[in-house]
Amino acid sequence: MNVKKLTDVDVRGKRVFIRADLNVPQDDAGNITEDTRIRASIPSIKYCLDNGAAVMVTSHLGRPTEGEVKADDTLMPVAVRMGQLLNKPVRLIQNWVDGGFEVKPGEVVLLENCRCNKGEKKDNEELAKKMAALCDVYVNDAFGTAHRAEATTHGIARFAPVACAGMLMGGEIDALAKAIENPARPLVAIVGGAKVSSKLVILKSLAEKVDQLIVGGGIANTFLLASGHRIGESLAEPELVKEAQAIMDMMKARGAEVPLPVDVVVADEVSALARANKIPVDEVTAHDRILDVGPKTAARLSEIIAHAGTIIWNGPVGVFEHDQFAGGTKMMSSAIAHSDAFSIAGGGDTLAAIAKFKIADDVGYISTGGGAFLEFLEGKTLPAIEALEARANG
């Protein structure tokens, strides 16, 4: 993926328009409850300010109705927090599409919720041209929205004098390319989750590329069914057994493998008080629910991870929210943390597991992408990145 990077652009004295992802959670009073995305946006903003640019930043927040800004939609709390992090005031600009406001070199303003503008979500060309006219340099630093073709993520990149990737977006592109396009082998992918159906495209795409495809959660149960095992009352999708079998056959034909559990942790219910039993996979009874991989399986998966050259991680292998079903994910997390392989992790449950087991500093790259990360793994072209690639040389 060849894109122009912000650090390759001379921004001194230029008007810089940054599309960030500042879609942070808030409580009922509008207070920001978690500011990771704002913090992640700061390096690109600070780079532009330190190099004498006049900086405009915008983002979506929530799911507003186009054409109006309600109290729940405003970026005002974000402007306040951003000002605290930058240690300088950040003005919030309303009704900014047609210009009429001034930003001086070394100053940063926040442009009100971009999804309140009519035509944003439909990537309206007229809107995109108006926004492009506001700047000399367009910077996309919102990988989390890269899978959507919208006016601030796609259209503006076509018409701005210069279009480039911010530091966050650039880092994400480099990490994904390293993991997928030219990985160190063996390439190991871990895909956990409740349903095969929600990750079927990802599983098929990875099955064509990886050397080991570790499956976990309800997905693993469906694969166990496909291989002839009883799974009791475990979460699974029997209607997708043929799909699971096809993926295993595809891997086998390439000399690759889907390593299935040899032992599991079962209980009769999913709760913090449930009694966990470790049993061989062949001893699952009619009323058992498989809620984690067993210690032998966890050790085997950890060995596979230890010998990997590249690790892609999306999803836990058990119901790790409850400690008695967290052993498999914990051991796997530790193996990733101690591996010499390049590792990239993404997805909400994955990030929660990383936080729980305190391994953030030991993962090669943690994706902020969510849906964009998953669509990249599916092999899809992400519109925002495609737009930047088209402008790489102009």
Tab-separated table of C-alpha atoms in Angstrom:
chain	number	residue	atom	x	y	z
A	1	MET	CA	0.000	0.000	0.000
A	2	ASN	CA	1.715	3.114	-1.265
A	3	VAL	CA	0.444	6.325	0.318
A	4	LYS	CA	1.972	9.711	1.020
A	5	LYS	CA	2.747	10.210	4.725
A	6	LEU	CA	2.221	13.411	6.712
A	7	THR	CA	5.903	13.470	7.678
A	8	ASP	CA	6.779	13.628	3.949
A	9	VAL	CA	4.761	16.842	3.468
A	10	ASP	CA	5.944	20.419	4.073
A	11	VAL	CA	3.101	21.890	6.127
A	12	ARG	CA	4.732	25.183	7.173
A	13	GLY	CA	2.308	28.025	6.623
A	14	LYS	CA	-0.228	25.628	5.113
A	15	ARG	CA	-3.878	25.118	6.010
A	16	VAL	CA	-4.109	21.488	7.134
A	17	PHE	CA	-7.428	19.618	7.380
A	18	ILE	CA	-7.179	16.503	9.580
A	19	ARG	CA	-9.935	13.891	9.592
A	20	ALA	CA	-9.490	12.212	12.971
A	21	ASP	CA	-11.513	9.552	14.780
A	22	LEU	CA	-12.683	11.269	17.955
A	23	ASN	CA	-15.808	9.155	18.409
A	24	VAL	CA	-15.356	8.707	22.160
A	25	PRO	CA	-17.805	7.233	24.696
A	26	GLN	CA	-19.675	9.669	26.931
A	27	ASP	CA	-21.925	9.359	29.964
A	28	ASP	CA	-25.481	10.728	30.173
A	29	ALA	CA	-24.145	14.131	31.189
A	30	GLY	CA	-21.890	14.304	28.135
A	31	ASN	CA	-18.652	13.674	30.041
A	32	ILE	CA	-16.005	11.709	28.145
A	33	THR	CA	-15.511	8.353	29.865
A	34	GLU	CA	-12.553	7.067	27.815
A	35	ASP	CA	-10.241	9.306	25.755
A	36	THR	CA	-7.915	6.870	23.946
A	37	ARG	CA	-9.005	8.052	20.495
A	38	ILE	CA	-8.391	11.695	21.349
A	39	ARG	CA	-4.938	10.840	22.687
A	40	ALA	CA	-4.200	8.837	19.538
A	41	SER	CA	-4.992	11.881	17.380
A	42	ILE	CA	-2.546	14.191	19.169
A	43	PRO	CA	0.765	13.223	17.444
A	44	SER	CA	-0.430	14.270	13.968
A	45	ILE	CA	-1.995	17.474	15.289
A	46	LYS	CA	1.115	18.356	17.282
A	47	TYR	CA	3.397	17.632	14.316
A	48	CYS	CA	1.436	20.103	12.200
A	49	LEU	CA	1.362	22.757	14.925
A	50	ASP	CA	5.081	22.375	15.677
A	51	ASN	CA	5.807	22.842	11.966
A	52	GLY	CA	3.837	26.071	11.672
A	53	ALA	CA	0.610	24.864	10.080
A	54	ALA	CA	-2.882	26.275	10.587
A	55	VAL	CA	-4.747	23.169	11.727
A	56	MET	CA	-8.401	22.177	11.333
A	57	VAL	CA	-9.568	18.886	12.817
A	58	THR	CA	-12.934	17.191	12.389
A	59	SER	CA	-14.534	13.879	13.298
A	60	HIS	CA	-17.866	12.165	13.588
A	61	LEU	CA	-19.406	11.543	16.999
A	62	GLY	CA	-22.291	9.135	17.482
A	63	ARG	CA	-24.986	8.828	14.838
A	64	PRO	CA	-26.434	12.284	14.307
A	65	THR	CA	-29.180	13.306	11.900
A	66	GLU	CA	-27.693	15.084	8.898
A	67	GLY	CA	-28.541	18.749	8.753
A	68	GLU	CA	-28.797	19.442	12.483
A	69	VAL	CA	-26.545	19.434	15.541
A	70	LYS	CA	-28.291	18.270	18.695
A	71	ALA	CA	-26.811	18.532	22.178
A	72	ASP	CA	-25.712	14.867	22.082
A	73	ASP	CA	-23.881	15.401	18.783
A	74	THR	CA	-21.559	18.282	19.595
A	75	LEU	CA	-17.788	17.901	19.717
A	76	MET	CA	-17.525	20.560	22.454
A	77	PRO	CA	-16.424	18.031	25.154
A	78	VAL	CA	-13.804	16.760	22.705
A	79	ALA	CA	-12.560	20.309	22.073
A	80	VAL	CA	-12.128	20.811	25.823
A	81	ARG	CA	-10.227	17.540	26.270
A	82	MET	CA	-8.084	18.139	23.199
A	83	GLY	CA	-7.165	21.571	24.548
A	84	GLN	CA	-6.095	19.996	27.832
A	85	LEU	CA	-3.885	17.463	26.039
A	86	LEU	CA	-2.322	20.101	23.754
A	87	ASN	CA	-2.097	22.663	26.546
A	88	LYS	CA	-3.653	25.326	24.334
A	89	PRO	CA	-7.201	26.492	23.545
A	90	VAL	CA	-9.142	24.652	20.841
A	91	ARG	CA	-12.022	26.636	19.347
A	92	LEU	CA	-15.079	24.738	18.114
A	93	ILE	CA	-16.319	26.023	14.741
A	94	GLN	CA	-19.982	25.618	13.785
A	95	ASN	CA	-21.314	25.756	10.206
A	96	TRP	CA	-17.825	25.482	8.784
A	97	VAL	CA	-18.330	23.914	5.347
A	98	ASP	CA	-18.542	27.241	3.465
A	99	GLY	CA	-15.554	28.744	5.308
A	100	GLY	CA	-15.816	32.195	6.820
A	101	PHE	CA	-13.528	31.411	9.752
A	102	GLU	CA	-9.838	32.104	10.238
A	103	VAL	CA	-7.130	29.781	11.524
A	104	LYS	CA	-3.635	31.166	12.039
A	105	PRO	CA	-0.366	29.206	11.760
A	106	GLY	CA	0.277	27.449	15.076
A	107	GLU	CA	-3.446	27.463	15.906
A	108	VAL	CA	-5.831	24.479	15.950
A	109	VAL	CA	-9.613	24.521	15.676
A	110	LEU	CA	-12.125	21.695	15.867
A	111	LEU	CA	-14.786	21.631	13.154
A	112	GLU	CA	-18.176	20.495	14.453
A	113	ASN	CA	-19.357	16.866	13.961
A	114	CYS	CA	-18.837	16.168	10.261
A	115	ARG	CA	-21.732	13.714	10.063
A	116	CYS	CA	-24.126	16.576	10.792
A	117	ASN	CA	-23.334	17.931	7.305
A	118	LYS	CA	-25.821	16.960	4.598
A	119	GLY	CA	-24.172	14.618	2.114
A	120	GLU	CA	-21.353	13.413	4.396
A	121	LYS	CA	-22.370	9.760	4.562
A	122	LYS	CA	-23.207	9.602	0.860
A	123	ASP	CA	-19.796	11.001	-0.097
A	124	ASN	CA	-21.435	13.961	-1.836
A	125	GLU	CA	-19.026	15.415	-4.402
A	126	GLU	CA	-20.146	19.039	-3.989
A	127	LEU	CA	-19.644	18.804	-0.218
A	128	ALA	CA	-16.240	17.170	-0.673
A	129	LYS	CA	-15.096	19.966	-3.031
A	130	LYS	CA	-16.187	22.646	-0.533
A	131	MET	CA	-14.202	20.968	2.236
A	132	ALA	CA	-11.182	20.504	-0.011
A	133	ALA	CA	-11.241	24.248	-0.735
A	134	LEU	CA	-10.676	24.929	2.982
A	135	CYS	CA	-7.185	23.401	2.971
A	136	ASP	CA	-3.828	23.055	1.290
A	137	VAL	CA	-3.177	19.623	2.805
A	138	TYR	CA	-5.713	16.923	3.680
A	139	VAL	CA	-4.675	14.370	6.317
A	140	ASN	CA	-6.648	11.199	6.978
A	141	ASP	CA	-5.810	9.954	10.465
A	142	ALA	CA	-9.034	7.988	11.054
A	143	PHE	CA	-8.334	4.357	10.205
A	144	GLY	CA	-11.465	3.334	12.113
A	145	THR	CA	-13.570	4.888	9.328
A	146	ALA	CA	-11.374	3.746	6.426
A	147	HIS	CA	-13.925	1.151	5.317
A	148	ARG	CA	-16.519	3.861	4.654
A	149	ALA	CA	-16.589	6.094	1.571
A	150	GLU	CA	-17.751	9.390	3.059
A	151	ALA	CA	-17.047	13.002	2.176
A	152	THR	CA	-14.424	13.523	4.912
A	153	THR	CA	-12.777	10.105	4.462
A	154	HIS	CA	-12.884	9.637	0.684
A	155	GLY	CA	-14.301	12.516	-1.364
A	156	ILE	CA	-12.092	15.261	0.045
A	157	ALA	CA	-8.992	13.165	-0.668
A	158	ARG	CA	-9.824	13.347	-4.379
A	159	PHE	CA	-9.966	17.151	-4.504
A	160	ALA	CA	-7.553	18.520	-1.877
A	161	PRO	CA	-4.261	19.898	-3.291
A	162	VAL	CA	-2.343	17.277	-1.268
A	163	ALA	CA	-3.765	14.146	0.415
A	164	CYS	CA	-1.772	12.048	2.869
A	165	ALA	CA	-2.004	9.633	5.794
A	166	GLY	CA	-1.565	10.902	9.338
A	167	MET	CA	0.706	9.208	11.840
A	168	LEU	CA	-1.991	6.922	13.221
A	169	MET	CA	-3.300	5.948	9.789
A	170	GLY	CA	0.228	5.543	8.428
A	171	GLY	CA	1.215	3.286	11.314
A	172	GLU	CA	-1.894	1.172	10.799
A	173	ILE	CA	-1.237	0.807	7.068
A	174	ASP	CA	2.401	-0.183	7.688
A	175	ALA	CA	1.430	-2.739	10.355
A	176	LEU	CA	-1.295	-4.348	8.250
A	177	ALA	CA	0.963	-4.522	5.205
A	178	LYS	CA	3.695	-6.132	7.307
A	179	ALA	CA	1.251	-8.735	8.649
A	180	ILE	CA	-0.634	-9.549	5.452
A	181	GLU	CA	1.290	-8.542	2.341
A	182	ASN	CA	4.794	-9.648	3.242
A	183	PRO	CA	4.675	-11.563	6.539
A	184	ALA	CA	7.508	-13.361	8.259
A	185	ARG	CA	6.601	-17.066	8.351
A	186	PRO	CA	5.031	-19.040	9.897
A	187	LEU	CA	1.975	-16.771	9.709
A	188	VAL	CA	-0.463	-17.626	12.501
A	189	ALA	CA	-3.969	-16.166	12.725
A	190	ILE	CA	-6.215	-16.382	15.791
A	191	VAL	CA	-9.909	-15.835	15.131
A	192	GLY	CA	-12.301	-16.107	18.045
A	193	GLY	CA	-15.889	-15.113	18.502
A	194	ALA	CA	-19.402	-16.392	18.877
A	195	LYS	CA	-20.337	-17.059	15.270
A	196	VAL	CA	-18.707	-18.455	12.164
A	197	SER	CA	-21.283	-16.528	10.117
A	198	SER	CA	-19.991	-13.141	11.321
A	199	LYS	CA	-16.396	-14.020	10.415
A	200	LEU	CA	-16.852	-16.480	7.564
A	201	VAL	CA	-15.325	-14.147	4.963
A	202	ILE	CA	-12.331	-13.461	7.216
A	203	LEU	CA	-11.830	-17.170	7.886
A	204	LYS	CA	-11.920	-17.984	4.164
A	205	SER	CA	-9.567	-15.136	3.311
A	206	LEU	CA	-7.059	-16.101	6.005
A	207	ALA	CA	-7.310	-19.795	5.103
A	208	GLU	CA	-5.686	-18.918	1.769
A	209	LYS	CA	-2.744	-17.137	3.426
A	210	VAL	CA	-1.885	-18.444	6.892
A	211	ASP	CA	0.127	-21.460	8.050
A	212	GLN	CA	-1.959	-22.036	11.199
A	213	LEU	CA	-5.528	-20.839	11.747
A	214	ILE	CA	-6.416	-20.968	15.440
A	215	VAL	CA	-10.166	-20.735	16.057
A	216	GLY	CA	-11.820	-20.051	19.403
A	217	GLY	CA	-15.161	-19.542	21.107
A	218	GLY	CA	-18.358	-20.507	19.315
A	219	ILE	CA	-16.402	-20.591	16.060
A	220	ALA	CA	-14.239	-23.423	17.400
A	221	ASN	CA	-17.351	-25.324	18.472
A	222	THR	CA	-18.674	-25.257	14.917
A	223	PHE	CA	-15.321	-26.583	13.689
A	224	LEU	CA	-15.452	-29.336	16.343
A	225	LEU	CA	-18.890	-30.318	15.040
A	226	ALA	CA	-17.481	-30.429	11.522
A	227	SER	CA	-14.740	-32.800	12.668
A	228	GLY	CA	-17.266	-35.190	14.242
A	229	HIS	CA	-17.088	-34.188	17.912
A	230	ARG	CA	-20.050	-33.823	20.275
A	231	ILE	CA	-20.361	-30.353	21.765
A	232	GLY	CA	-23.401	-30.734	24.045
A	233	GLU	CA	-25.282	-27.460	24.472
A	234	SER	CA	-22.353	-25.317	23.376
A	235	LEU	CA	-22.854	-22.249	21.213
A	236	ALA	CA	-22.381	-23.251	17.583
A	237	GLU	CA	-23.877	-22.970	14.088
A	238	PRO	CA	-24.641	-26.482	12.809
A	239	GLU	CA	-25.847	-25.036	9.498
A	240	LEU	CA	-22.279	-23.871	8.783
A	241	VAL	CA	-20.565	-27.208	9.404
A	242	LYS	CA	-19.945	-27.648	5.666
A	243	GLU	CA	-18.312	-24.219	5.492
A	244	ALA	CA	-16.069	-25.081	8.434
A	245	GLN	CA	-15.134	-28.402	6.821
A	246	ALA	CA	-14.331	-26.623	3.551
A	247	ILE	CA	-11.980	-24.231	5.368
A	248	MET	CA	-10.190	-27.162	7.059
A	249	ASP	CA	-9.900	-28.941	3.707
A	250	MET	CA	-8.541	-25.786	2.080
A	251	MET	CA	-5.900	-25.474	4.774
A	252	LYS	CA	-4.967	-29.146	4.614
A	253	ALA	CA	-4.528	-29.004	0.843
A	254	ARG	CA	-1.958	-26.234	1.365
A	255	GLY	CA	-0.116	-28.185	4.060
A	256	ALA	CA	-1.502	-25.773	6.656
A	257	GLU	CA	-3.638	-26.582	9.699
A	258	VAL	CA	-6.618	-25.631	11.856
A	259	PRO	CA	-5.488	-26.943	15.274
A	260	LEU	CA	-8.655	-27.968	17.131
A	261	PRO	CA	-8.968	-28.387	20.926
A	262	VAL	CA	-7.976	-31.731	22.453
A	263	ASP	CA	-9.381	-30.738	25.846
A	264	VAL	CA	-11.932	-28.130	26.913
A	265	VAL	CA	-13.384	-26.341	29.932
A	266	VAL	CA	-17.112	-26.964	30.349
A	267	ALA	CA	-19.921	-25.843	32.654
A	268	ASP	CA	-23.698	-26.082	32.676
A	269	GLU	CA	-24.148	-22.303	32.493
A	270	VAL	CA	-22.328	-19.090	31.636
A	271	SER	CA	-21.970	-17.151	34.884
A	272	ALA	CA	-19.414	-15.933	37.387
A	273	LEU	CA	-20.557	-18.682	39.786
A	274	ALA	CA	-20.515	-21.556	37.286
A	275	ARG	CA	-18.334	-24.524	38.182
A	276	ALA	CA	-15.700	-25.162	35.529
A	277	ASN	CA	-14.632	-28.697	34.624
A	278	LYS	CA	-11.595	-29.550	32.519
A	279	ILE	CA	-12.210	-32.620	30.336
A	280	PRO	CA	-10.910	-34.254	27.142
A	281	VAL	CA	-12.864	-33.045	24.103
A	282	ASP	CA	-14.172	-36.601	23.540
A	283	GLU	CA	-15.900	-36.602	26.955
A	284	VAL	CA	-18.284	-33.673	26.388
A	285	THR	CA	-21.769	-34.723	27.524
A	286	ALA	CA	-25.202	-33.733	26.252
A	287	HIS	CA	-25.699	-30.868	28.728
A	288	ASP	CA	-22.149	-29.475	28.765
A	289	ARG	CA	-21.291	-26.038	27.424
A	290	ILE	CA	-17.747	-25.542	26.135
A	291	LEU	CA	-16.586	-22.170	27.473
A	292	ASP	CA	-12.800	-22.337	27.062
A	293	VAL	CA	-10.004	-24.485	25.711
A	294	GLY	CA	-8.356	-26.835	28.204
A	295	PRO	CA	-4.762	-26.606	29.505
A	296	LYS	CA	-3.326	-29.141	27.021
A	297	THR	CA	-4.850	-27.238	24.108
A	298	ALA	CA	-3.707	-23.899	25.525
A	299	ALA	CA	-0.158	-25.261	25.827
A	300	ARG	CA	-0.268	-26.524	22.239
A	301	LEU	CA	-1.562	-23.205	20.918
A	302	SER	CA	1.099	-21.365	22.907
A	303	GLU	CA	3.784	-23.531	21.297
A	304	ILE	CA	2.432	-22.701	17.836
A	305	ILE	CA	2.488	-18.994	18.729
A	306	ALA	CA	6.030	-19.274	20.142
A	307	HIS	CA	7.306	-20.499	16.771
A	308	ALA	CA	5.381	-17.956	14.675
A	309	GLY	CA	7.006	-15.255	12.569
A	310	THR	CA	3.812	-13.170	12.348
A	311	ILE	CA	0.658	-13.274	14.497
A	312	ILE	CA	-2.738	-11.801	13.605
A	313	TRP	CA	-5.118	-11.809	16.570
A	314	ASN	CA	-8.847	-11.164	16.421
A	315	GLY	CA	-10.898	-12.601	19.256
A	316	PRO	CA	-10.467	-14.630	22.471
A	317	VAL	CA	-10.635	-18.430	22.682
A	318	GLY	CA	-12.988	-18.562	25.679
A	319	VAL	CA	-15.398	-16.583	27.841
A	320	PHE	CA	-12.451	-14.741	29.367
A	321	GLU	CA	-14.667	-12.236	31.197
A	322	HIS	CA	-15.130	-14.938	33.859
A	323	ASP	CA	-11.833	-16.013	35.414
A	324	GLN	CA	-12.643	-19.721	35.442
A	325	PHE	CA	-13.003	-19.601	31.633
A	326	ALA	CA	-10.103	-17.218	31.010
A	327	GLY	CA	-7.206	-19.685	31.189
A	328	GLY	CA	-6.931	-20.341	27.464
A	329	THR	CA	-7.007	-16.686	26.445
A	330	LYS	CA	-4.637	-15.771	29.285
A	331	MET	CA	-2.057	-18.388	28.282
A	332	MET	CA	-2.391	-17.423	24.629
A	333	SER	CA	-1.975	-13.733	25.545
A	334	SER	CA	1.169	-14.553	27.474
A	335	ALA	CA	2.537	-16.531	24.528
A	336	ILE	CA	1.911	-13.571	22.195
A	337	ALA	CA	3.531	-11.195	24.687
A	338	HIS	CA	6.662	-13.369	24.933
A	339	SER	CA	6.894	-14.216	21.229
A	340	ASP	CA	9.584	-12.720	19.023
A	341	ALA	CA	7.040	-12.605	16.188
A	342	PHE	CA	5.501	-9.395	14.862
A	343	SER	CA	1.961	-9.332	16.267
A	344	ILE	CA	-1.036	-7.235	15.297
A	345	ALA	CA	-4.276	-7.341	17.280
A	346	GLY	CA	-7.681	-5.767	16.725
A	347	GLY	CA	-11.366	-5.996	17.577
A	348	GLY	CA	-13.238	-4.973	20.719
A	349	ASP	CA	-13.038	-8.269	22.618
A	350	THR	CA	-9.366	-8.589	21.717
A	351	LEU	CA	-8.601	-5.144	23.102
A	352	ALA	CA	-10.504	-6.037	26.283
A	353	ALA	CA	-8.404	-9.204	26.671
A	354	ILE	CA	-5.188	-7.252	26.096
A	355	ALA	CA	-6.238	-4.816	28.824
A	356	LYS	CA	-7.271	-7.581	31.236
A	357	PHE	CA	-4.011	-9.465	30.904
A	358	LYS	CA	-1.900	-6.281	30.745
A	359	ILE	CA	0.090	-7.116	27.610
A	360	ALA	CA	-0.459	-3.914	25.583
A	361	ASP	CA	3.245	-3.029	25.648
A	362	ASP	CA	4.162	-6.487	24.327
A	363	VAL	CA	1.889	-6.550	21.255
A	364	GLY	CA	3.591	-5.331	18.084
A	365	TYR	CA	0.653	-3.225	16.941
A	366	ILE	CA	-2.827	-2.749	18.380
A	367	SER	CA	-5.298	-1.719	15.677
A	368	THR	CA	-7.761	1.047	16.434
A	369	GLY	CA	-9.831	0.012	13.452
A	370	GLY	CA	-12.647	-2.263	14.535
A	371	GLY	CA	-14.721	-2.714	11.378
A	372	ALA	CA	-11.924	-1.425	9.144
A	373	PHE	CA	-9.476	-3.926	10.652
A	374	LEU	CA	-11.910	-6.789	10.020
A	375	GLU	CA	-12.625	-5.712	6.449
A	376	PHE	CA	-8.903	-5.497	5.746
A	377	LEU	CA	-8.509	-9.064	7.006
A	378	GLU	CA	-11.369	-10.047	4.715
A	379	GLY	CA	-9.267	-8.843	1.801
A	380	LYS	CA	-11.540	-5.924	0.969
A	381	THR	CA	-10.294	-2.669	-0.504
A	382	LEU	CA	-10.825	0.123	2.026
A	383	PRO	CA	-12.154	3.247	0.242
A	384	ALA	CA	-10.241	5.769	2.355
A	385	ILE	CA	-6.922	4.010	1.787
A	386	GLU	CA	-7.695	3.550	-1.912
A	387	ALA	CA	-8.272	7.320	-2.179
A	388	LEU	CA	-4.903	8.033	-0.550
A	389	GLU	CA	-3.165	5.522	-2.814
A	390	ALA	CA	-4.604	7.279	-5.868
A	391	ARG	CA	-3.052	10.541	-4.638
A	392	ALA	CA	0.299	9.095	-3.586
A	393	ASN	CA	2.157	10.800	-6.401
A	394	GLY	CA	0.070	13.922	-6.774
